[in-house]
Coordinates of C-alpha atoms in Angstrom, one line a residue:
Chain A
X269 CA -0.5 -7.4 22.1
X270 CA 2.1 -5.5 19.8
X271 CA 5.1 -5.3 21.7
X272 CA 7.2 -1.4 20.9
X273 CA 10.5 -3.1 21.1
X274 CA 10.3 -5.7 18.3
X275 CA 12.8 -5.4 15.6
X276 CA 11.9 -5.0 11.9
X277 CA 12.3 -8.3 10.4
X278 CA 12.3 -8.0 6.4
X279 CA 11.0 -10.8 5.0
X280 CA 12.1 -13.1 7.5
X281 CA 10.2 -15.9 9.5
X282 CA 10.2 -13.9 12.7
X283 CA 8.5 -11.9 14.2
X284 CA 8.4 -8.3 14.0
X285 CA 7.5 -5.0 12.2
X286 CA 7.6 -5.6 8.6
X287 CA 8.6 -2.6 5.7
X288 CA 5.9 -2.3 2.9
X289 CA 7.6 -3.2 -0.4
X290 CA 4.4 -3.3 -2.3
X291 CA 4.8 0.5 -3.3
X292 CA 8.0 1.6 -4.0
X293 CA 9.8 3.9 -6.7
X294 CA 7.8 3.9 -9.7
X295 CA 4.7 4.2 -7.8
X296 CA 6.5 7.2 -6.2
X297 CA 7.0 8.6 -9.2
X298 CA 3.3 8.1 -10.9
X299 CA 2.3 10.1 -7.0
X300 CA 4.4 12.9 -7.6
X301 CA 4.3 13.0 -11.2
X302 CA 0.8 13.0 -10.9
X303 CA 0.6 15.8 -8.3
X304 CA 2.8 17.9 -9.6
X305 CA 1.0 18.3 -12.6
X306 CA -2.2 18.7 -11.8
X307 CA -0.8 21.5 -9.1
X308 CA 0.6 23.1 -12.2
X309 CA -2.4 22.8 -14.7
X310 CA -4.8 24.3 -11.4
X311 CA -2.5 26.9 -10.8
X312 CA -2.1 28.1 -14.1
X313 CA -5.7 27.9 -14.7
X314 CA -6.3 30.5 -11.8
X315 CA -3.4 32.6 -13.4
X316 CA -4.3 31.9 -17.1
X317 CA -1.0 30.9 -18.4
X318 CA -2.2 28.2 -21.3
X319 CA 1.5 26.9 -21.3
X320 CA 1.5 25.8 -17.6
X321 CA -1.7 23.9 -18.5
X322 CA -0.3 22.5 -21.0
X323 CA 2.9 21.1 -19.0
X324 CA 0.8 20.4 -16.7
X325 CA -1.4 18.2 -18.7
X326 CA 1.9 16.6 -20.3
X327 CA 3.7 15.9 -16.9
X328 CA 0.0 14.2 -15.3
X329 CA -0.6 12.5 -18.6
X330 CA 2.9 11.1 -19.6
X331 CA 4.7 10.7 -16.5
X332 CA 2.5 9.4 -14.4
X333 CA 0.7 6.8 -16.8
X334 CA 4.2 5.8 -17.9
X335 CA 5.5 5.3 -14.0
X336 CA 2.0 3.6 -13.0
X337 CA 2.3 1.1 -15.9
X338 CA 5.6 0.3 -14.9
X339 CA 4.6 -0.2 -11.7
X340 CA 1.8 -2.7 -12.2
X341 CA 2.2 -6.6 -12.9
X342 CA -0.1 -6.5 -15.7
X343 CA 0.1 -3.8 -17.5
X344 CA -2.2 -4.7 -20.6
X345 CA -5.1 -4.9 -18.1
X346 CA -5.1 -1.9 -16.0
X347 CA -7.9 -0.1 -17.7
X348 CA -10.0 -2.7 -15.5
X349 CA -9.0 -0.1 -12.5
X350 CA -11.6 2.3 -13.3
X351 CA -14.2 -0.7 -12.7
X352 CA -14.6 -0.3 -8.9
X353 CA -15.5 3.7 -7.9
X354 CA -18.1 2.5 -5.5
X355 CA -15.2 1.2 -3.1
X356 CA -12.1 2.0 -4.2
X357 CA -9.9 5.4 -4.5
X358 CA -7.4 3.8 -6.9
X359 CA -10.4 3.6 -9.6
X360 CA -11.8 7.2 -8.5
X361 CA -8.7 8.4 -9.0
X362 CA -8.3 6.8 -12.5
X363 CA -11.8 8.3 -13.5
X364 CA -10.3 11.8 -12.4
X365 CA -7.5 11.7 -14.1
X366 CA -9.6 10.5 -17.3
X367 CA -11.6 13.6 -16.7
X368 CA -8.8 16.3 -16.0
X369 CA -6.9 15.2 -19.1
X370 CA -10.1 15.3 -21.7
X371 CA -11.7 18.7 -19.2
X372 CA -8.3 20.1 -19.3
X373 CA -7.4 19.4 -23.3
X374 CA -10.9 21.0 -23.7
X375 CA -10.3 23.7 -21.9
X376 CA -6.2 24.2 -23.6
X377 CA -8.6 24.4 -26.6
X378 CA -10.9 26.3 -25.9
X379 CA -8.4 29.1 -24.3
X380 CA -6.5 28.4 -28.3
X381 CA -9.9 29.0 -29.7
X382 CA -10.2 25.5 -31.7
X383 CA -13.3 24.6 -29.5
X384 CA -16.3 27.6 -29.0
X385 CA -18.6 27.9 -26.0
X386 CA -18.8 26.1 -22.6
X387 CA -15.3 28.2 -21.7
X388 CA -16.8 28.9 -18.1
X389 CA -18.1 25.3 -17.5
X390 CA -14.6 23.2 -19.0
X391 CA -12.7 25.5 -16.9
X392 CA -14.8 24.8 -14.0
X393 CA -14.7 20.7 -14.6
X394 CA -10.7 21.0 -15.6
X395 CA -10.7 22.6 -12.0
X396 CA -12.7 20.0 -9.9
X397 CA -11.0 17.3 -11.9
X398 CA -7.2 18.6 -10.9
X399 CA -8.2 18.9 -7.7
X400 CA -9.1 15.7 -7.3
X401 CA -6.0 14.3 -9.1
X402 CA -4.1 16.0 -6.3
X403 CA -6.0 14.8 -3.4
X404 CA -6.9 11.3 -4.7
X405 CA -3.3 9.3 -4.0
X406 CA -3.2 10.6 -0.2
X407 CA -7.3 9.6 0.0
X408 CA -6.0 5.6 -1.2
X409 CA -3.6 5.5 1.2
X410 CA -4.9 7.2 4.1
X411 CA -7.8 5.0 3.6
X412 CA -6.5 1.5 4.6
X413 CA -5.5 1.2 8.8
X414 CA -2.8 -1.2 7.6
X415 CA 0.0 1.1 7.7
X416 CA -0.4 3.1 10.8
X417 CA 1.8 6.0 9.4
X418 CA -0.6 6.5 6.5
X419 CA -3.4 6.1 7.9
X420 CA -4.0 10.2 8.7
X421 CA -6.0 12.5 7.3
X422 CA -2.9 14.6 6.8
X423 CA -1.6 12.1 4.1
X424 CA -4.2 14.3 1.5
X425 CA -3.5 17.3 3.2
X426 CA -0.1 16.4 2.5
X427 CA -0.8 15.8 -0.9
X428 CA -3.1 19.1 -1.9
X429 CA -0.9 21.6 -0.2
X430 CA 2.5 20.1 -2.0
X431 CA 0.8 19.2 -5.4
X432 CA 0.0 23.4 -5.0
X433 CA 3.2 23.9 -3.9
X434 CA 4.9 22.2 -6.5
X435 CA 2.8 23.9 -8.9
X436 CA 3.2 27.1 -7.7
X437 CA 7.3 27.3 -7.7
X438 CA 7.1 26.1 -10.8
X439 CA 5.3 28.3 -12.6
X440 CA 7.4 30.8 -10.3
X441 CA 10.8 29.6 -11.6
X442 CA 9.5 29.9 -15.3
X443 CA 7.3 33.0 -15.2
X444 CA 9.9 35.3 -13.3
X445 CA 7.1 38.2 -14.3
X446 CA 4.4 36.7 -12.1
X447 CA 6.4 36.7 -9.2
X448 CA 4.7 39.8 -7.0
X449 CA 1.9 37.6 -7.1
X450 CA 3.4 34.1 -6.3
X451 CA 6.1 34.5 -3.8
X452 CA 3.7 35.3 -0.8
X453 CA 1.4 32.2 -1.8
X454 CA 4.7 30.2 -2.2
X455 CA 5.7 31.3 1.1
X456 CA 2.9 30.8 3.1
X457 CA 1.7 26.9 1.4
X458 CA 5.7 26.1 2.4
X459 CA 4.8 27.5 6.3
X460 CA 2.1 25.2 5.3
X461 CA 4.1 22.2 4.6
X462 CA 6.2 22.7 7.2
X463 CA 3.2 22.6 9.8
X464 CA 1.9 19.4 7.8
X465 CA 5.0 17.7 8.3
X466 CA 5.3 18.5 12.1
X467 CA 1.9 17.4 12.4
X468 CA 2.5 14.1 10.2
X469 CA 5.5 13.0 12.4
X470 CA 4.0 14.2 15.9
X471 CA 1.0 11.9 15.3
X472 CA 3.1 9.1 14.3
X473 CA 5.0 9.5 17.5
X474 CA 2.5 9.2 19.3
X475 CA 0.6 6.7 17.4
X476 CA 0.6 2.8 16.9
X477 CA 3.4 0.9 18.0
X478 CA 3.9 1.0 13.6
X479 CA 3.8 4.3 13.4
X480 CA 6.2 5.3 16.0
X481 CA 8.3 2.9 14.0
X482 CA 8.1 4.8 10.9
X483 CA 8.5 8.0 12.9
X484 CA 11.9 6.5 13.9
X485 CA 12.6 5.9 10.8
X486 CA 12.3 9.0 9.5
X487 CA 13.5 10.4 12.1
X488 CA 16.4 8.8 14.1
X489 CA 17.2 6.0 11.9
X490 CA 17.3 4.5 7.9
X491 CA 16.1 7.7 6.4
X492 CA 17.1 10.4 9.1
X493 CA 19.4 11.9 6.9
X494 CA 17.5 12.2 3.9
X495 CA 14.4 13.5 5.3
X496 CA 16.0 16.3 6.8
X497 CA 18.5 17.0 4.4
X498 CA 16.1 16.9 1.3
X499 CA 12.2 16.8 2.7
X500 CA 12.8 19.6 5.6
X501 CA 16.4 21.1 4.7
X502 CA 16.5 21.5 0.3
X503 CA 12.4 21.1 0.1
X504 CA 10.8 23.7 3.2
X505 CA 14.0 25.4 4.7
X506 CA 16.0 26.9 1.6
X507 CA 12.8 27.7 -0.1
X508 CA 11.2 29.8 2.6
X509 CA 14.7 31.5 3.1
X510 CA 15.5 32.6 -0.8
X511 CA 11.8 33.5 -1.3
X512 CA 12.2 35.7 1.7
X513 CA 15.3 37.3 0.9
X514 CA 15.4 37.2 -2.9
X515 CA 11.9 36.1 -4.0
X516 CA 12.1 38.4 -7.2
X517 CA 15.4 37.2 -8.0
X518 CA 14.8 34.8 -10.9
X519 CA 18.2 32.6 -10.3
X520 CA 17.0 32.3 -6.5
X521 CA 13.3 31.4 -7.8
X522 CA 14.5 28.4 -9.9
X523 CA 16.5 27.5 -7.1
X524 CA 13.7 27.2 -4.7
X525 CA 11.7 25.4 -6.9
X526 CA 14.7 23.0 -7.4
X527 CA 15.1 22.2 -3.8
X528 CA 10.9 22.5 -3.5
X529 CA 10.7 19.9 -6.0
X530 CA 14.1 17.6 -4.7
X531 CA 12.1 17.4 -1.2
X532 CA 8.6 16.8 -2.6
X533 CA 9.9 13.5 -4.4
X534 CA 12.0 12.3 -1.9
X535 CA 8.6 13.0 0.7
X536 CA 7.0 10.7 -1.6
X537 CA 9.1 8.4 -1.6
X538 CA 10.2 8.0 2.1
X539 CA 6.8 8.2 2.8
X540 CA 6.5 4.7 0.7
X541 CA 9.6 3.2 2.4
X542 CA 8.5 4.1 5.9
X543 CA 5.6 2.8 6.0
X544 CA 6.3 -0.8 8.6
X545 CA 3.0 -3.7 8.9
X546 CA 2.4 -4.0 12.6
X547 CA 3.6 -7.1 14.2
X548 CA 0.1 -9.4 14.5
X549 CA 1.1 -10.1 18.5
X550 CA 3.4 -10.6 20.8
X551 CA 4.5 -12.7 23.7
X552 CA 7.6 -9.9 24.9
X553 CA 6.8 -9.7 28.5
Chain B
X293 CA -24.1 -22.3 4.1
X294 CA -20.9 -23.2 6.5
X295 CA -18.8 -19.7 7.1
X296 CA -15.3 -20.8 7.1
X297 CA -12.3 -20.2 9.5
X298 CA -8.9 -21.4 11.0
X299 CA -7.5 -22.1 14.3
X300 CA -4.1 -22.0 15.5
X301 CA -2.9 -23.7 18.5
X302 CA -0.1 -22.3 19.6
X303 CA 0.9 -24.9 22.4
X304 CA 0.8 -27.5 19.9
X305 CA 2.8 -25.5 17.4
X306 CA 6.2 -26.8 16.8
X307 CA 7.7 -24.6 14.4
X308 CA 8.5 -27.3 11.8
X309 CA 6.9 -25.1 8.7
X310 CA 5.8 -28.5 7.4
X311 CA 2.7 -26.6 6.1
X312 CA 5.1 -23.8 5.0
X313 CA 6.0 -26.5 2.3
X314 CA 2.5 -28.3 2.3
X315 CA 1.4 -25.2 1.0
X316 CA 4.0 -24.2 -1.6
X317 CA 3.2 -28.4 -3.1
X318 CA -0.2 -27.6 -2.7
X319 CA -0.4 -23.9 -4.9
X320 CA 2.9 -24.7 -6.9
X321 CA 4.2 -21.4 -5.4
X322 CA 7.5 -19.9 -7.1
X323 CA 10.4 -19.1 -5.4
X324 CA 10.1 -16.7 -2.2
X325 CA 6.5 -16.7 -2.2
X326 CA 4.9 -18.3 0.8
X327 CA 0.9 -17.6 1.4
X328 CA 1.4 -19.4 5.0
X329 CA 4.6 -18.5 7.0
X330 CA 5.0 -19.7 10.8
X331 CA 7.0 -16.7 12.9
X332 CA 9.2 -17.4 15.5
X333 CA 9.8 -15.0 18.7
X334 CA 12.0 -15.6 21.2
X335 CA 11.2 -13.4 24.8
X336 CA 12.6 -13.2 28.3
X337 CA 15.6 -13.0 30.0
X338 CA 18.1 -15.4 30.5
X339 CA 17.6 -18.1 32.1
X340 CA 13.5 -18.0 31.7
X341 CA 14.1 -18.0 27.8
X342 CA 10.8 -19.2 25.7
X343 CA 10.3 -19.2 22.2
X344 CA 6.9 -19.5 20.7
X345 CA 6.0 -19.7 17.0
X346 CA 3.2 -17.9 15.4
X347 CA 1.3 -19.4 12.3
X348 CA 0.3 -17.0 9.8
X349 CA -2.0 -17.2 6.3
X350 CA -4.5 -14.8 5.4
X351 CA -7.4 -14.4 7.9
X352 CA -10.1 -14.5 5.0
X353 CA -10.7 -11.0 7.4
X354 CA -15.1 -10.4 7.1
X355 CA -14.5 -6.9 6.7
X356 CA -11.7 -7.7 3.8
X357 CA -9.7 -4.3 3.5
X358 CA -8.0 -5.9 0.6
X359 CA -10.9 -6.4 -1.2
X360 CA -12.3 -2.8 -0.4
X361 CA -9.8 -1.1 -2.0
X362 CA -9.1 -3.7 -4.8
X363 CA -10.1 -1.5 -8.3
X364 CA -10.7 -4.0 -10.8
X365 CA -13.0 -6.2 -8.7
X366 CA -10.6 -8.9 -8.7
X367 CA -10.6 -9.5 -5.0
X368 CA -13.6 -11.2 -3.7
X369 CA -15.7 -13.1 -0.9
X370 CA -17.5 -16.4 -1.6
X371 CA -20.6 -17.1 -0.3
X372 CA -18.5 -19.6 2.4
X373 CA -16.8 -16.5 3.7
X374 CA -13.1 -17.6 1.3
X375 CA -11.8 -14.4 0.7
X376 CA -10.9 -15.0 -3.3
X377 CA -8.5 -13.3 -5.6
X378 CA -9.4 -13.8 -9.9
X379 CA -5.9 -14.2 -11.8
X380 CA -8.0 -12.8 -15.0
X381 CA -9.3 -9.9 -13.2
X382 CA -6.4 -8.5 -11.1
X383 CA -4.2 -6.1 -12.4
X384 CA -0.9 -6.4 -9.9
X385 CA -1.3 -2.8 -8.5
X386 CA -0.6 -3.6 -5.0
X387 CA -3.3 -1.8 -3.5
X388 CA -4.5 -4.8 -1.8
X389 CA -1.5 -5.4 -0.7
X390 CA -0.8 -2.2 1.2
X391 CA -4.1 -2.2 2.8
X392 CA -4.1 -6.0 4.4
X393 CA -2.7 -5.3 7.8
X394 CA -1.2 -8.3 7.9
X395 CA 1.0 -8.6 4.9
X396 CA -0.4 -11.3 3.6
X397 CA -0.5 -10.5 0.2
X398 CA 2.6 -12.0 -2.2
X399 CA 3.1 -10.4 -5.7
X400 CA 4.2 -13.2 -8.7
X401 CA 6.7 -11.4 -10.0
X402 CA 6.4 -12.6 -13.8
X403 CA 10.6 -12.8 -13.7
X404 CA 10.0 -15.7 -11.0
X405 CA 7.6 -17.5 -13.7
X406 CA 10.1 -17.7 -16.4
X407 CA 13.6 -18.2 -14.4
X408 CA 11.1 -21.3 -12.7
X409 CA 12.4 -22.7 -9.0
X410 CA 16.8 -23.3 -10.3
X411 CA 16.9 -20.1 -11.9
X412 CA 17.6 -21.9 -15.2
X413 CA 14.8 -20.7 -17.7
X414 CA 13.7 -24.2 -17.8
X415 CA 10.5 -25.3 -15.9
X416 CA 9.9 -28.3 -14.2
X417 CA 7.1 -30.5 -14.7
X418 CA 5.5 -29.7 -11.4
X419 CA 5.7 -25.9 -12.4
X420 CA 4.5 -26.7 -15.9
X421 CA 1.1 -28.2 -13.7
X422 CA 1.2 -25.7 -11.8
X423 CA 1.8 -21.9 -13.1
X424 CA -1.0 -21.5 -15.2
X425 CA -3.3 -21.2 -12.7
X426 CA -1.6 -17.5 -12.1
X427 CA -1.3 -14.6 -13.7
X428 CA 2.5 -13.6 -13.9
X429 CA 2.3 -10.2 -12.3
X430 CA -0.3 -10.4 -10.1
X431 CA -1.1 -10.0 -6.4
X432 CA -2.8 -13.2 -4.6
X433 CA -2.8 -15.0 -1.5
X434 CA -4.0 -17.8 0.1
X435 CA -7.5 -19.5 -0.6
X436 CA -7.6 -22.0 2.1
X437 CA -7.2 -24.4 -0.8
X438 CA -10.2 -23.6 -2.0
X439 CA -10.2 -26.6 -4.4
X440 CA -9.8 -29.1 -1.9
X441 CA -12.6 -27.3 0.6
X442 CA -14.8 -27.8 -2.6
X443 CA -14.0 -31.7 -2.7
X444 CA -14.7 -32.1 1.3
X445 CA -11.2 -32.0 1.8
X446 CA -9.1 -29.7 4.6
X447 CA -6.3 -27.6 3.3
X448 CA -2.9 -28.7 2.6
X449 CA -1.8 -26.8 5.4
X450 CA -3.8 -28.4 7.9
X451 CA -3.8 -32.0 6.4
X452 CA 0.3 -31.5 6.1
X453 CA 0.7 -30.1 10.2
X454 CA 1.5 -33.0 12.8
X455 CA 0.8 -31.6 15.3
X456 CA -3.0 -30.3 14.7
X457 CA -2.1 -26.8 15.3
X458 CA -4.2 -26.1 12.7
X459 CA -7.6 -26.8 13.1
X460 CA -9.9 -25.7 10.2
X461 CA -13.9 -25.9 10.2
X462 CA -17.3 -24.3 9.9
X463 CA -17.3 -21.0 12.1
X464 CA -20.9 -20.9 11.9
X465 CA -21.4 -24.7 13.5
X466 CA -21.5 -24.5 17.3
X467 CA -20.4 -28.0 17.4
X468 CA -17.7 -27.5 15.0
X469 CA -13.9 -28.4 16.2
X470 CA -12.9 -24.4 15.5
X471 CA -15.7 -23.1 17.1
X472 CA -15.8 -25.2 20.1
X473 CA -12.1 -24.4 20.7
X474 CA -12.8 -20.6 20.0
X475 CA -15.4 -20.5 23.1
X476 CA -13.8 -22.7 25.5
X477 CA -10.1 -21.3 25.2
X478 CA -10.8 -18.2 24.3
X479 CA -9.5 -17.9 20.5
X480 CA -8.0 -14.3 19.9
X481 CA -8.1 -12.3 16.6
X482 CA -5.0 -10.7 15.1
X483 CA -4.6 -7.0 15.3
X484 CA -8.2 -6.6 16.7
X485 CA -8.1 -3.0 16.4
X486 CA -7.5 -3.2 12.5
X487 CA -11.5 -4.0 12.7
X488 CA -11.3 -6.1 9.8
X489 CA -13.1 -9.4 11.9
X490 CA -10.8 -11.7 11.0
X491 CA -12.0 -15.6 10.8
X492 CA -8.5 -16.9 11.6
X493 CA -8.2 -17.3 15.8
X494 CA -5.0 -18.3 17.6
X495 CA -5.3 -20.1 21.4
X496 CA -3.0 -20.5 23.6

């Protein structure tokens, strides 16, 4: 009984699609904070660089507790989030990034030589763990049927391929030396992205009545211009072309990863803001 | 045990959000919180105008999404089907929030608590009564006055509407007022193909 034509209404008494407001910019950040680091630990695991584990570790373990404790109304009891694994991703999640951070520390020291023995099985847990730091957010919200744009199995596609992505140039833009070996993975996870994100908006276009409203809206509409300015333009496009053309070129590397890194966030965050509650019915003839 | 759920009448609806405010007395909501909201939509082409207004609250759904995904166990179903949120449990992660498909969830912002209903830093004696039964911070919803359905007593909501649009009973009683209008007019569910069974029906 939804009706395509209804307007969005805000937080008005009418009726209509409504924006979701419950997620917004810190929780944005904690995602791609989150992400971003364990793509950089798991990546610099495969290649053995101890100080990408490290940032890695730092950027997952500061940033994204600090920008999920913003984000929550009370704070002092969000340990009780790792109660509920049976049911619910948010506390999966939590016990995966408890893991990753004590796995991965263990495995930082291990590599340092302050902690003997069991190198093959920490690096193996530190591993599983990232992996399932970076798949974890896109699993919570592709979970619920509430938003129609998140519910997809391409929202933890989404969120594997650009937490390796992410990863990737940046262990790119500060390890110019292993760049014979990371340009062609760089290149082909952005072809990645880019069929992701094609994918992502053509089923939401022809999805739910709520998802071709946040199709529009990324789109057509509100955030037309920053999702292909900064999520296809600065974050898929210019990469692809300067680690094409001058994928050695350290200057052109950092760039990349700047413009890799300025359309990831803003992905994350449009993604939040897009997302529209379906109206419950309609009488529009 | 009864399994408890709502109806909404929507040719007796007049759009007066009397339980709007019977509900905010009831729960001694702060400002710009509302757990029951009556929508207004206006269709059709001049001259065959119609507007129709659509009650909402929580649909206390049987297959609760919200309390699915809610991490620190703080969302919960009672035994009478009440879809319950704990103020010492819940943490204010929105989770549940994003996943009820019907945006019924309302944070309580903790600034809203200590500005109180003027915005002066000074709380009225009916807020005084009333706040500490929340957590400032956390994400809640309507109960269907669970308090009073303890007592024997309807919700505010329905006890406040003058019209009986809202019609509130035992689902599980054949000869209950809900259920009886249910089967013989046909009561629809919101959003059907959310599949969250929702025990709030709307006739028309």
């Amino acid at each position: 009984m939804a009706a395509n034509d209804l307007p969005i209404v805000g937080d008005s008494f009418k009726l209509g699609f409504r924006l979701q407001r419950y997620w917004d910019t810190p929780m944005a950040s904690a995602f791609f904070f989150g992400e971003l680091g364990a793509g950089l630990f798991l990546v610099s695991l495969l290649l053995e660089s101890a100080q990408g584990m490290l940032a890695g570790l730092l950027i997952t373990g500061l940033l994204k507790t600090y920008f999920h404790l913003s984000h929550m109304g009370v704070p002092t009891k969000s340990w009780r989030a790792i109660l509920r694994p049976d049911r619910s991703w948010i506390s999966r999640g939590l016990i995966g990034i408890v893991c990753f951070i004590g796995f991965g520390g263990l495995h930082l020291l291990n590599v340092w030589g302050f902690v003997p023995g069991f190198g093959g099985l920490l690096k193996l847990l530190a591993g599983a763990a990232a992996l399932v730091v970076m798949t974890y957010q896109g699993f919570a919200m592709s979970h619920s049927t509430a938003i129609s744009l998140w519910s997809s199995g391409l929202i933890p596609v989404s969120s594997l391929i650009y937490a390796a992505t992410g990863g990737v140039m940046l262990l790119l833009a500060s390890v110019p030396e292993s760049a014979q070996f990371l340009v062609p993975v760089a290149l082909l996870l952005h072809l990645c992205l880019a069929a992701v994100l094609l994918s992502l908006l053509h089923a939401a276009r022809h999805g739910s009545p709520g998802a071709r409203k946040s199709a529009e809206l990324l789109t057509r509409t509100l955030y037309a211009k920053w999702f292909f300015a900064l999520v296809c333009g600065a974050g898929v496009l210019l990469p692809i072309l300067l680690l094409w053309f001058a994928g050695s070129v350290p200057l052109a590397a950092m760039i990349a990863a700047a413009g890799t890194l300025a359309g990831y966030y803003t992905f994350r965050l449009l993604i939040f803001k897009a997302g529209v509650f379906e109206p419950i019915m309609s009488f529009r003839p | 045990m009864a399994r408890y759920g709502m109806v909404f009448d929507l040719k007796r609806c007049i759009g007066c959000n009397a339980c709007v405010i019977g509900c905010k007395q009831e729960n001694s909501l702060p400002d710009g919180v509302f757990f029951t909201r009556t929508l207004s939509e206006e269709y059709g082409v001049y001259p065959a105008v119609n507007r129709v207004y659509i009650p909402t609250l929580c649909n206390h759904c049987e297959d609760a999404p919200c309390e699915k995904v809610c991490p620190s166990g703080a969302t919960y179903t009672r035994p009478d089907g009440i879809v319950m949120v704990d103020p010492e449990k819940c943490i204010g992660c929105g989770s549940c929030a994003v996943a009820c498909p019907y945006d019924q969830r309302s944070e309580m912002k903790a600034e809203a608590f200590k500005d109180g209903l003027f915005g002066t830093g000074e709380l009225t004696d009916f807020e005084k009564q009333g706040y500490p039964r929340y957590t400032p911070g956390m994400v809640t919803k309507c109960d269907f006055c669970s308090g009073r359905v303890d007592a024997g007593l309807d919700p505010a909501c329905v006890v406040t509407c003058p019209t009986d649009a809202r019609i509130f009973g035992d689902l599980d009683d054949p000869n209950s007022k809900p259920s009886k209008l249910i089967r013989e007019r046909g009561g629809k569910s919101p959003l059907p193909e959310k599949n969250t069974r929702p025990k709030v029906y709307y006739i028309d």
